[in-house]
mmCIF file of C-alpha atoms in Angstrom:
data_model
loop_
_atom_site.group_PDB
_atom_site.id
_atom_site.type_symbol
_atom_site.label_atom_id
_atom_site.label_comp_id
_atom_site.label_asym_id
_atom_site.label_seq_id
_atom_site.Cartn_x
_atom_site.Cartn_y
_atom_site.Cartn_z
ATOM 1 C CA UNK A 616 -71.570 80.373 79.689
ATOM 2 C CA UNK A 617 -71.249 81.690 76.670
ATOM 3 C CA UNK A 618 -67.395 81.604 76.803
ATOM 4 C CA UNK A 619 -67.524 78.200 78.467
ATOM 5 C CA UNK A 620 -69.739 77.084 76.105
ATOM 6 C CA UNK A 621 -67.738 78.431 73.422
ATOM 7 C CA UNK A 622 -64.550 76.418 74.909
ATOM 8 C CA UNK A 623 -66.175 73.348 75.060
ATOM 9 C CA UNK A 624 -67.552 73.773 71.803
ATOM 10 C CA UNK A 625 -63.690 74.797 70.608
ATOM 11 C CA UNK A 626 -62.704 71.963 72.641
ATOM 12 C CA UNK A 627 -64.974 69.607 70.821
ATOM 13 C CA UNK A 628 -63.866 70.893 67.611
ATOM 14 C CA UNK A 629 -60.474 70.714 68.364
ATOM 15 C CA UNK A 630 -60.736 67.188 69.561
ATOM 16 C CA UNK A 631 -62.970 66.537 66.307
ATOM 17 C CA UNK A 632 -60.426 68.183 64.315
ATOM 18 C CA UNK A 633 -57.619 66.003 65.982
ATOM 19 C CA UNK A 634 -59.454 62.788 65.840
ATOM 20 C CA UNK A 635 -59.938 63.835 62.208
ATOM 21 C CA UNK A 636 -56.450 64.596 61.519
ATOM 22 C CA UNK A 637 -55.491 61.091 63.107
ATOM 23 C CA UNK A 638 -57.699 59.378 60.653
ATOM 24 C CA UNK A 639 -56.206 61.496 57.679
ATOM 25 C CA UNK A 640 -52.621 60.516 58.841
ATOM 26 C CA UNK A 641 -53.416 56.935 59.248
ATOM 27 C CA UNK A 642 -55.283 57.199 55.904
ATOM 28 C CA UNK A 643 -51.766 59.114 54.394
ATOM 29 C CA UNK A 644 -49.815 56.483 55.893
ATOM 30 C CA UNK A 645 -51.684 53.847 54.443
ATOM 31 C CA UNK A 646 -51.750 55.417 51.160
ATOM 32 C CA UNK A 647 -47.911 56.166 51.428
ATOM 33 C CA UNK A 648 -47.356 52.310 52.113
ATOM 34 C CA UNK A 649 -49.307 51.382 49.313
ATOM 35 C CA UNK A 650 -47.957 54.014 47.133
ATOM 36 C CA UNK A 651 -44.598 52.490 47.984
ATOM 37 C CA UNK A 652 -45.681 49.284 47.501
ATOM 38 C CA UNK A 653 -46.889 50.278 44.007
ATOM 39 C CA UNK A 654 -43.362 52.252 43.450
ATOM 40 C CA UNK A 655 -41.142 49.038 44.404
ATOM 41 C CA UNK A 656 -43.091 46.958 42.321
ATOM 42 C CA UNK A 657 -42.862 49.220 39.054
ATOM 43 C CA UNK A 658 -39.296 49.477 39.880
ATOM 44 C CA UNK A 659 -38.708 45.680 40.112
ATOM 45 C CA UNK A 660 -40.899 45.256 36.868
ATOM 46 C CA UNK A 661 -38.828 48.018 35.172
ATOM 47 C CA UNK A 662 -35.745 46.058 36.220
ATOM 48 C CA UNK A 663 -36.823 42.727 34.899
ATOM 49 C CA UNK A 664 -38.027 44.120 31.771
ATOM 50 C CA UNK A 665 -34.760 45.921 31.525
ATOM 51 C CA UNK A 666 -32.685 42.898 32.124
ATOM 52 C CA UNK A 667 -34.691 40.824 29.600
ATOM 53 C CA UNK A 668 -34.086 43.371 26.806
ATOM 54 C CA UNK A 669 -30.379 43.662 27.707
ATOM 55 C CA UNK A 670 -29.944 39.877 27.640
ATOM 56 C CA UNK A 671 -31.970 39.564 24.271
ATOM 57 C CA UNK A 672 -29.604 42.360 22.906
ATOM 58 C CA UNK A 673 -26.654 40.714 24.040
ATOM 59 C CA UNK A 674 -27.624 37.467 22.443
ATOM 60 C CA UNK A 675 -28.381 39.014 19.544
ATOM 61 C CA UNK A 676 -25.045 40.491 19.393
ATOM 62 C CA UNK A 677 -22.973 37.431 20.309
ATOM 63 C CA UNK A 678 -24.844 35.543 17.433
ATOM 64 C CA UNK A 679 -24.268 37.966 14.800
ATOM 65 C CA UNK A 680 -20.611 38.019 15.927
ATOM 66 C CA UNK A 681 -20.443 34.434 15.951
ATOM 67 C CA UNK A 682 -22.156 34.218 12.585
ATOM 68 C CA UNK A 683 -19.536 36.719 11.307
ATOM 69 C CA UNK A 684 -16.906 34.480 12.475
ATOM 70 C CA UNK A 685 -18.411 31.506 11.008
ATOM 71 C CA UNK A 686 -18.958 33.437 7.514
ATOM 72 C CA UNK A 687 -15.431 34.517 7.793
ATOM 73 C CA UNK A 688 -13.896 31.048 8.653
ATOM 74 C CA UNK A 689 -16.016 29.603 5.886
ATOM 75 C CA UNK A 690 -14.768 32.355 3.313
ATOM 76 C CA UNK A 691 -11.208 31.487 4.372
ATOM 77 C CA UNK A 692 -11.596 27.706 4.477
ATOM 78 C CA UNK A 693 -13.379 28.189 0.674
ATOM 79 C CA UNK A 694 -10.316 30.363 -0.613
ATOM 80 C CA UNK A 695 -7.666 27.737 0.697
ATOM 81 C CA UNK A 696 -9.083 24.499 0.954
ATOM 82 C CA UNK A 697 -7.994 22.115 -2.005
ATOM 83 C CA UNK A 698 -10.160 19.187 -2.698
ATOM 84 C CA UNK A 699 -8.126 15.819 -3.029
ATOM 85 C CA UNK A 700 -10.018 12.986 -4.607
ATOM 86 C CA UNK A 701 -8.613 9.210 -4.116
ATOM 87 C CA UNK A 702 -9.259 7.006 -6.588
ATOM 88 C CA UNK A 703 -10.909 4.303 -4.358
ATOM 89 C CA UNK A 704 -13.520 2.356 -6.503
ATOM 90 C CA UNK A 705 -11.310 -0.452 -8.207
ATOM 91 C CA UNK A 706 -14.306 -2.496 -9.445
ATOM 92 C CA UNK A 707 -13.354 -1.827 -13.021
ATOM 93 C CA UNK A 708 -10.018 -2.362 -12.609
ATOM 94 C CA UNK A 709 -10.541 -5.813 -10.564
ATOM 95 C CA UNK A 710 -12.805 -6.926 -13.363
ATOM 96 C CA UNK A 711 -10.205 -6.522 -15.785
ATOM 97 C CA UNK A 712 -7.928 -9.098 -14.136
ATOM 98 C CA UNK A 713 -10.090 -11.197 -11.747
ATOM 99 C CA UNK A 714 -11.092 -13.686 -14.061
ATOM 100 C CA UNK A 715 -7.726 -14.317 -15.264
ATOM 101 C CA UNK A 716 -6.335 -15.436 -11.896
ATOM 102 C CA UNK A 717 -6.046 -19.114 -10.936
ATOM 103 C CA UNK A 718 -5.507 -21.200 -8.014
ATOM 104 C CA UNK A 719 -2.619 -23.881 -8.579
ATOM 105 C CA UNK A 720 -2.181 -27.477 -6.709
ATOM 106 C CA UNK A 721 0.824 -29.113 -7.141
ATOM 107 C CA UNK A 722 1.852 -32.728 -6.499
ATOM 108 C CA UNK A 723 4.717 -34.905 -6.599
ATOM 109 C CA UNK A 724 5.396 -38.783 -6.341
ATOM 110 C CA UNK A 725 4.599 -38.713 -2.829
ATOM 111 C CA UNK A 726 1.395 -36.590 -2.967
ATOM 112 C CA UNK A 727 0.742 -32.912 -2.286
ATOM 113 C CA UNK A 728 3.711 -30.642 -2.544
ATOM 114 C CA UNK A 729 2.726 -27.023 -2.616
ATOM 115 C CA UNK A 730 0.056 -24.519 -3.835
ATOM 116 C CA UNK A 731 -0.079 -20.882 -4.944
ATOM 117 C CA UNK A 732 -1.725 -18.430 -7.350
ATOM 118 C CA UNK A 733 -1.178 -17.337 -10.749
ATOM 119 C CA UNK A 734 -2.714 -15.683 -13.881
ATOM 120 C CA UNK A 735 -3.556 -16.043 -17.747
ATOM 121 C CA UNK A 736 -1.288 -13.522 -19.448
ATOM 122 C CA UNK A 737 -1.302 -14.791 -23.005
ATOM 123 C CA UNK A 738 -3.573 -16.801 -25.432
ATOM 124 C CA UNK A 739 -2.269 -18.246 -28.323
ATOM 125 C CA UNK A 740 -4.734 -20.446 -30.519
ATOM 126 C CA UNK A 741 -5.967 -23.142 -28.464
ATOM 127 C CA UNK A 742 -3.323 -22.923 -25.494
ATOM 128 C CA UNK A 743 -3.321 -20.453 -22.574
ATOM 129 C CA UNK A 744 -0.070 -19.372 -20.568
ATOM 130 C CA UNK A 745 -0.349 -18.825 -16.961
ATOM 131 C CA UNK A 746 2.674 -16.994 -15.037
ATOM 132 C CA UNK A 747 3.204 -17.988 -11.465
ATOM 133 C CA UNK A 748 6.215 -18.334 -9.134
ATOM 134 C CA UNK A 749 8.985 -20.985 -9.694
ATOM 135 C CA UNK A 750 9.016 -21.933 -6.069
ATOM 136 C CA UNK A 751 5.444 -22.703 -6.071
ATOM 137 C CA UNK A 752 5.955 -25.372 -8.820
ATOM 138 C CA UNK A 753 9.326 -26.337 -7.820
ATOM 139 C CA UNK A 754 9.922 -30.323 -7.894
ATOM 140 C CA UNK A 755 6.142 -31.042 -9.119
ATOM 141 C CA UNK A 756 5.058 -33.449 -11.533
ATOM 142 C CA UNK A 757 1.425 -32.813 -11.650
ATOM 143 C CA UNK A 758 -0.306 -29.520 -11.684
ATOM 144 C CA UNK A 759 -3.989 -28.575 -11.604
ATOM 145 C CA UNK A 760 -5.237 -25.340 -12.313
ATOM 146 C CA UNK A 761 -8.938 -24.023 -10.895
ATOM 147 C CA UNK A 762 -10.467 -20.891 -12.119
ATOM 148 C CA UNK A 763 -12.310 -18.238 -10.367
ATOM 149 C CA UNK A 764 -15.829 -20.165 -11.493
ATOM 150 C CA UNK A 765 -14.681 -23.343 -10.014
ATOM 151 C CA UNK A 766 -13.521 -24.766 -13.083
ATOM 152 C CA UNK A 767 -10.663 -27.298 -12.728
ATOM 153 C CA UNK A 768 -8.053 -27.777 -15.258
ATOM 154 C CA UNK A 769 -5.272 -30.083 -15.605
ATOM 155 C CA UNK A 770 -1.956 -27.880 -16.397
ATOM 156 C CA UNK A 771 1.637 -29.029 -18.065
ATOM 157 C CA UNK A 772 4.766 -27.075 -16.941
ATOM 158 C CA UNK A 773 6.321 -25.392 -19.893
ATOM 159 C CA UNK A 774 9.401 -23.854 -18.180
ATOM 160 C CA UNK A 775 10.623 -21.961 -14.989
ATOM 161 C CA UNK A 776 13.718 -20.160 -13.719
ATOM 162 C CA UNK A 777 14.797 -20.529 -10.275
ATOM 163 C CA UNK A 778 16.684 -17.215 -10.006
ATOM 164 C CA UNK A 779 13.898 -14.842 -11.436
ATOM 165 C CA UNK A 780 11.531 -17.186 -9.373
ATOM 166 C CA UNK A 781 9.122 -17.197 -12.372
ATOM 167 C CA UNK A 782 7.447 -20.249 -14.366
ATOM 168 C CA UNK A 783 5.164 -20.611 -16.905
ATOM 169 C CA UNK A 784 2.134 -23.362 -17.103
ATOM 170 C CA UNK A 785 -0.216 -23.903 -19.996
ATOM 171 C CA UNK A 786 -3.745 -25.355 -20.245
ATOM 172 C CA UNK A 787 -6.185 -25.557 -23.011
ATOM 173 C CA UNK A 788 -8.170 -21.966 -23.840
ATOM 174 C CA UNK A 789 -11.736 -23.293 -24.268
ATOM 175 C CA UNK A 790 -12.393 -22.483 -20.538
ATOM 176 C CA UNK A 791 -10.463 -19.462 -20.204
ATOM 177 C CA UNK A 792 -12.616 -16.524 -20.027
ATOM 178 C CA UNK A 793 -10.198 -13.429 -19.639
ATOM 179 C CA UNK A 794 -6.469 -12.822 -20.068
ATOM 180 C CA UNK A 795 -4.768 -10.259 -17.910
ATOM 181 C CA UNK A 796 -3.175 -7.035 -19.270
ATOM 182 C CA UNK A 797 0.794 -6.558 -18.625
ATOM 183 C CA UNK A 798 1.388 -3.069 -17.593
ATOM 184 C CA UNK A 799 4.795 -1.049 -17.386
ATOM 185 C CA UNK A 800 6.534 -1.488 -14.072
ATOM 186 C CA UNK A 801 8.990 1.264 -15.021
ATOM 187 C CA UNK A 802 6.092 3.825 -14.394
ATOM 188 C CA UNK A 803 5.373 3.066 -10.796
ATOM 189 C CA UNK A 804 5.970 5.924 -8.374
ATOM 190 C CA UNK A 805 6.191 5.683 -4.536
ATOM 191 C CA UNK A 806 2.228 5.952 -3.178
ATOM 192 C CA UNK A 807 0.989 4.621 -6.184
ATOM 193 C CA UNK A 808 -2.750 2.686 -5.531
ATOM 194 C CA UNK A 809 -2.248 -1.174 -6.440
ATOM 195 C CA UNK A 810 -3.906 -4.365 -5.443
ATOM 196 C CA UNK A 811 -3.264 -8.058 -5.337
ATOM 197 C CA UNK A 812 -5.546 -11.106 -6.234
ATOM 198 C CA UNK A 813 -4.789 -14.215 -5.078
ATOM 199 C CA UNK A 814 -5.406 -17.303 -2.664
ATOM 200 C CA UNK A 815 -4.210 -16.630 0.897
ATOM 201 C CA UNK A 816 -3.801 -19.501 3.059
ATOM 202 C CA UNK A 817 -5.104 -21.935 0.383
ATOM 203 C CA UNK A 818 -8.014 -22.483 -1.647
ATOM 204 C CA UNK A 819 -11.092 -21.579 0.647
ATOM 205 C CA UNK A 820 -9.798 -18.121 0.197
ATOM 206 C CA UNK A 821 -9.166 -17.814 -3.575
ATOM 207 C CA UNK A 822 -9.661 -14.748 -5.352
ATOM 208 C CA UNK A 823 -8.919 -12.603 -2.394
ATOM 209 C CA UNK A 824 -8.301 -8.700 -3.047
ATOM 210 C CA UNK A 825 -5.916 -6.674 -0.962
ATOM 211 C CA UNK A 826 -5.619 -3.138 -1.330
ATOM 212 C CA UNK A 827 -2.217 -0.906 -0.669
ATOM 213 C CA UNK A 828 0.406 1.399 -2.270
ATOM 214 C CA UNK A 829 3.706 1.354 -3.719
ATOM 215 C CA UNK A 830 5.822 1.438 -0.723
ATOM 216 C CA UNK A 831 9.133 0.975 -2.084
ATOM 217 C CA UNK A 832 10.728 0.929 -5.558
ATOM 218 C CA UNK A 833 14.020 -1.082 -6.688
ATOM 219 C CA UNK A 834 14.363 -2.588 -3.302
ATOM 220 C CA UNK A 835 17.096 -5.312 -3.280
ATOM 221 C CA UNK A 836 16.367 -8.124 -1.423
ATOM 222 C CA UNK A 837 18.288 -11.702 -0.686
ATOM 223 C CA UNK A 838 16.482 -14.822 -1.430
ATOM 224 C CA UNK A 839 17.587 -18.180 -0.506
ATOM 225 C CA UNK A 840 17.805 -20.802 -3.356
ATOM 226 C CA UNK A 841 18.830 -24.186 -3.354
ATOM 227 C CA UNK A 842 21.918 -23.264 -5.379
ATOM 228 C CA UNK A 843 22.782 -20.844 -2.522
ATOM 229 C CA UNK A 844 21.595 -16.942 -1.974
ATOM 230 C CA UNK A 845 20.763 -14.460 -4.473
ATOM 231 C CA UNK A 846 19.816 -10.829 -4.784
ATOM 232 C CA UNK A 847 16.496 -10.078 -6.381
ATOM 233 C CA UNK A 848 15.449 -6.284 -7.291
ATOM 234 C CA UNK A 849 11.793 -6.114 -6.372
ATOM 235 C CA UNK A 850 8.732 -3.639 -5.772
ATOM 236 C CA UNK A 851 7.808 -3.086 -2.108
ATOM 237 C CA UNK A 852 4.152 -2.886 -1.154
ATOM 238 C CA UNK A 853 2.047 -2.849 2.020
ATOM 239 C CA UNK A 854 -0.927 -4.923 0.491
ATOM 240 C CA UNK A 855 -1.236 -7.873 2.592
ATOM 241 C CA UNK A 856 0.641 -10.858 0.753
ATOM 242 C CA UNK A 857 0.445 -14.208 2.408
ATOM 243 C CA UNK A 858 1.242 -17.879 2.030
ATOM 244 C CA UNK A 859 -0.867 -19.018 -1.208
ATOM 245 C CA UNK A 860 -0.570 -15.552 -2.849
ATOM 246 C CA UNK A 861 2.662 -16.384 -4.390
ATOM 247 C CA UNK A 862 2.398 -16.029 -7.848
ATOM 248 C CA UNK A 863 -0.503 -13.956 -8.146
ATOM 249 C CA UNK A 864 -0.771 -10.596 -9.850
ATOM 250 C CA UNK A 865 -0.187 -7.278 -8.461
ATOM 251 C CA UNK A 866 -1.790 -4.334 -10.525
ATOM 252 C CA UNK A 867 -2.256 -0.597 -10.874
ATOM 253 C CA UNK A 868 -5.207 1.218 -10.788
ATOM 254 C CA UNK A 869 -6.120 0.249 -14.361
ATOM 255 C CA UNK A 870 -6.213 -3.294 -13.586
ATOM 256 C CA UNK A 871 -2.852 -3.597 -15.186
ATOM 257 C CA UNK A 872 -0.382 -6.496 -14.025
ATOM 258 C CA UNK A 873 2.796 -4.499 -12.906
ATOM 259 C CA UNK A 874 4.286 -7.420 -10.800
ATOM 260 C CA UNK A 875 4.163 -10.838 -9.488
ATOM 261 C CA UNK A 876 3.686 -11.092 -5.801
ATOM 262 C CA UNK A 877 5.803 -13.517 -3.963
ATOM 263 C CA UNK A 878 5.556 -14.578 0.068
ATOM 264 C CA UNK A 879 9.007 -16.248 -0.319
ATOM 265 C CA UNK A 880 10.388 -12.492 0.057
ATOM 266 C CA UNK A 881 8.534 -11.859 3.255
ATOM 267 C CA UNK A 882 10.119 -13.160 6.766
ATOM 268 C CA UNK A 883 8.234 -14.547 9.491
ATOM 269 C CA UNK A 884 6.956 -11.867 11.830
ATOM 270 C CA UNK A 885 7.167 -8.876 9.372
ATOM 271 C CA UNK A 886 3.344 -7.144 8.854
ATOM 272 C CA UNK A 887 2.747 -4.495 6.073
ATOM 273 C CA UNK A 888 5.975 -5.558 3.765
ATOM 274 C CA UNK A 889 5.204 -7.474 0.905
ATOM 275 C CA UNK A 890 7.120 -7.847 -2.109
ATOM 276 C CA UNK A 891 6.865 -8.472 -5.916
ATOM 277 C CA UNK A 892 8.712 -9.033 -8.849
ATOM 278 C CA UNK A 893 8.539 -6.369 -11.202
ATOM 279 C CA UNK A 894 6.656 -7.370 -14.466
ATOM 280 C CA UNK A 895 9.429 -5.770 -16.655
ATOM 281 C CA UNK A 896 12.201 -8.044 -15.251
ATOM 282 C CA UNK A 897 9.627 -10.885 -16.294
ATOM 283 C CA UNK A 898 8.913 -9.847 -19.921
ATOM 284 C CA UNK A 899 12.841 -9.589 -20.480
ATOM 285 C CA UNK A 900 13.251 -13.389 -20.563
ATOM 286 C CA UNK A 901 9.587 -14.607 -21.024
ATOM 287 C CA UNK A 902 10.001 -15.501 -24.288
ATOM 288 C CA UNK A 903 13.151 -17.807 -23.328
ATOM 289 C CA UNK A 904 10.724 -19.736 -20.883
ATOM 290 C CA UNK A 905 7.967 -20.189 -23.144
ATOM 291 C CA UNK A 906 10.319 -21.405 -25.634
ATOM 292 C CA UNK A 907 11.556 -24.252 -23.223
ATOM 293 C CA UNK A 908 15.222 -22.606 -23.332
ATOM 294 C CA UNK A 909 17.220 -22.524 -20.308
ATOM 295 C CA UNK A 910 18.280 -18.901 -19.181
ATOM 296 C CA UNK A 911 21.871 -18.653 -19.847
ATOM 297 C CA UNK A 912 24.220 -17.210 -17.226
ATOM 298 C CA UNK A 913 27.858 -16.626 -17.085
ATOM 299 C CA UNK A 914 29.943 -18.799 -15.581
ATOM 300 C CA UNK A 915 33.617 -17.709 -14.041
ATOM 301 C CA UNK A 916 34.777 -20.733 -12.664
ATOM 302 C CA UNK A 917 34.800 -19.617 -9.184
ATOM 303 C CA UNK A 918 33.546 -20.012 -5.615
ATOM 304 C CA UNK A 919 33.176 -16.967 -3.155
ATOM 305 C CA UNK A 920 32.768 -16.254 0.579
ATOM 306 C CA UNK A 921 31.122 -13.286 2.004
ATOM 307 C CA UNK A 922 33.848 -10.644 3.503
ATOM 308 C CA UNK A 923 31.657 -10.725 6.582
ATOM 309 C CA UNK A 924 32.280 -14.617 6.828
ATOM 310 C CA UNK A 925 35.844 -14.283 8.698
ATOM 311 C CA UNK A 926 35.515 -17.703 10.737
ATOM 312 C CA UNK A 927 34.961 -19.618 7.300
ATOM 313 C CA UNK A 928 37.635 -17.349 5.638
ATOM 314 C CA UNK A 929 40.305 -17.798 8.327
ATOM 315 C CA UNK A 930 39.921 -21.320 9.714
ATOM 316 C CA UNK A 931 38.305 -23.267 6.334
ATOM 317 C CA UNK A 932 40.014 -21.569 3.477
ATOM 318 C CA UNK A 933 43.223 -19.928 5.534
ATOM 319 C CA UNK A 934 42.383 -16.486 3.983
ATOM 320 C CA UNK A 935 43.369 -13.259 5.872
ATOM 321 C CA UNK A 936 41.973 -10.106 4.731
ATOM 322 C CA UNK A 937 43.188 -6.566 5.804
ATOM 323 C CA UNK A 938 40.864 -4.603 8.085
ATOM 324 C CA UNK A 939 40.586 -1.648 5.551
ATOM 325 C CA UNK A 940 38.519 -3.580 3.467
ATOM 326 C CA UNK A 941 34.869 -3.195 4.246
ATOM 327 C CA UNK A 942 32.752 -4.646 1.473
ATOM 328 C CA UNK A 943 32.993 -7.306 -1.425
ATOM 329 C CA UNK A 944 33.024 -11.181 -2.071
ATOM 330 C CA UNK A 945 35.985 -13.129 -1.554
ATOM 331 C CA UNK A 946 37.353 -15.633 -3.811
ATOM 332 C CA UNK A 947 37.794 -18.810 -2.143
ATOM 333 C CA UNK A 948 38.272 -21.293 -5.211
ATOM 334 C CA UNK A 949 39.138 -20.887 -8.873
ATOM 335 C CA UNK A 950 38.803 -23.401 -11.569
ATOM 336 C CA UNK A 951 41.740 -23.667 -13.768
ATOM 337 C CA UNK A 952 41.411 -22.438 -17.350
ATOM 338 C CA UNK A 953 37.993 -20.677 -16.886
ATOM 339 C CA UNK A 954 37.206 -17.178 -17.026
ATOM 340 C CA UNK A 955 38.472 -15.830 -13.712
ATOM 341 C CA UNK A 956 41.543 -17.844 -14.103
ATOM 342 C CA UNK A 957 42.474 -16.611 -17.613
ATOM 343 C CA UNK A 958 41.707 -12.956 -16.419
ATOM 344 C CA UNK A 959 44.725 -13.326 -13.665
ATOM 345 C CA UNK A 960 42.231 -13.830 -10.211
ATOM 346 C CA UNK A 961 43.784 -15.801 -7.530
ATOM 347 C CA UNK A 962 42.073 -17.109 -4.364
ATOM 348 C CA UNK A 963 42.113 -14.533 -1.572
ATOM 349 C CA UNK A 964 41.078 -11.416 -4.063
ATOM 350 C CA UNK A 965 38.242 -9.646 -2.956
ATOM 351 C CA UNK A 966 35.629 -8.521 -5.829
ATOM 352 C CA UNK A 967 34.574 -5.052 -4.927
ATOM 353 C CA UNK A 968 33.242 -3.812 -8.272
ATOM 354 C CA UNK A 969 31.803 -4.970 -11.509
ATOM 355 C CA UNK A 970 31.501 -2.527 -14.463
ATOM 356 C CA UNK A 971 31.117 0.349 -12.115
ATOM 357 C CA UNK A 972 28.801 -1.232 -9.829
ATOM 358 C CA UNK A 973 30.053 -1.769 -5.916
ATOM 359 C CA UNK A 974 29.526 -5.249 -4.946
ATOM 360 C CA UNK A 975 28.694 -5.821 -1.309
ATOM 361 C CA UNK A 976 28.459 -9.283 -1.030
ATOM 362 C CA UNK A 977 28.441 -12.922 -2.669
ATOM 363 C CA UNK A 978 24.738 -12.202 -3.574
ATOM 364 C CA UNK A 979 25.343 -8.857 -4.922
ATOM 365 C CA UNK A 980 28.064 -10.325 -7.176
ATOM 366 C CA UNK A 981 25.620 -12.905 -8.812
ATOM 367 C CA UNK A 982 23.210 -10.105 -9.321
ATOM 368 C CA UNK A 983 25.662 -8.008 -11.177
ATOM 369 C CA UNK A 984 26.985 -10.857 -13.005
ATOM 370 C CA UNK A 985 23.999 -12.256 -14.014
ATOM 371 C CA UNK A 986 22.804 -9.077 -15.888
ATOM 372 C CA UNK A 987 25.471 -9.834 -18.492
ATOM 373 C CA UNK A 988 25.194 -12.198 -21.167
ATOM 374 C CA UNK A 989 27.163 -14.818 -22.867
ATOM 375 C CA UNK A 990 30.212 -13.237 -25.053
ATOM 376 C CA UNK A 991 30.129 -9.844 -22.852
ATOM 377 C CA UNK A 992 33.401 -8.183 -21.530
ATOM 378 C CA UNK A 993 33.068 -7.062 -17.851
ATOM 379 C CA UNK A 994 35.727 -4.882 -16.079
ATOM 380 C CA UNK A 995 36.271 -6.261 -12.499
ATOM 381 C CA UNK A 996 37.828 -3.993 -9.680
ATOM 382 C CA UNK A 997 39.588 -6.393 -6.773
ATOM 383 C CA UNK A 998 41.447 -5.727 -3.693
ATOM 384 C CA UNK A 999 44.955 -7.714 -3.294
ATOM 385 C CA UNK A 1000 47.878 -6.917 -1.029
ATOM 386 C CA UNK A 1001 46.473 -3.554 -0.047
ATOM 387 C CA UNK A 1002 45.794 -2.273 -3.340
ATOM 388 C CA UNK A 1003 42.682 -2.056 -5.738
ATOM 389 C CA UNK A 1004 43.684 -3.666 -9.121
ATOM 390 C CA UNK A 1005 41.546 -4.028 -12.169
ATOM 391 C CA UNK A 1006 41.154 -6.595 -14.970
ATOM 392 C CA UNK A 1007 38.783 -7.464 -17.918
ATOM 393 C CA UNK A 1008 36.746 -10.867 -17.883
ATOM 394 C CA UNK A 1009 35.465 -12.193 -21.252
ATOM 395 C CA UNK A 1010 32.146 -14.230 -20.557
ATOM 396 C CA UNK A 1011 32.424 -17.231 -22.549
ATOM 397 C CA UNK A 1012 30.877 -19.930 -20.705
ATOM 398 C CA UNK A 1013 27.260 -20.309 -19.413
ATOM 399 C CA UNK A 1014 26.484 -22.373 -16.032
ATOM 400 C CA UNK A 1015 25.657 -25.882 -17.155
ATOM 401 C CA UNK A 1016 22.153 -26.845 -16.058
ATOM 402 C CA UNK A 1017 21.842 -29.822 -13.989
#
């Protein structure tokens, strides 16, 4: 019994121990499971923290790097950047000339003829003088001037010159508030800022300002006149010039007049190309015009045809020119006893040079000739019978006014 009981007791003990072990194992498994969960959670949290810290460090490094690049770029720009300032405020310059500009209406025996712009350039005692284009006042008998403040004045034509395309009007001075200052067109350079004042398209838009630059200097353009074509030396600008601007001033950034605008020099369909007569060319003859004297231009007693007008030369005048001549003005008529005849020129001679200046065509011939005065002697080179010849012509006679 004792041994049996002991076994039983031991069995119970064993069973109890086994049960207890199972419970401990279950608890251990539960604990291990919980421990694993905690372990993984802590690992996950650590990873998140590490990621966030790493991201923060990377952001800081990138920002510092960018800031460093920006600083370097700014420093680099500060070293090499040059500041260029454009004089864009023309208010003072405009005020210097604005009140001197006028709108001109021209009438004839049959009513209104034309209109344009002009400007007061001189005040002498009780008379003020206005410059404008000749083609604005051409054939007119009555002239009315409107000032920028709306004042209307009757004007009188002093004189004009068709070739220079300038004319002078005069009005009483009591209503004139300002006189324009004439500048020096010989000082102009490409890219200089300029502006115009005028009345594009008529009275409704009088006092209009347009701005641009000097696009070309010493441009040569051909102008159609009632007496034929003529070559003019002009200033080119991209400032807008329209019908009605003719005769108005084009000014530098000081408000000094450096030219007279002319819409007659602008072809139809052309944009961004305006032209003006240099003020120095005007000044050279203004005294003669003011005094009412006719501008004297040399008369040679000839008629000329462009070398390129082969149809007229061959079929109308019966003149044949060798193919080796590429430019010049051909003599189609010579008046007996006049300057050209006395110098030995004959019909069919091709004028190619005057005083060392190349002559391209008839317009160029007139331009070169009209630079000279009565009494001057000029050297002329001409082509005849496949040979270049030279003669001297004495300018003894002026073109007679009609």
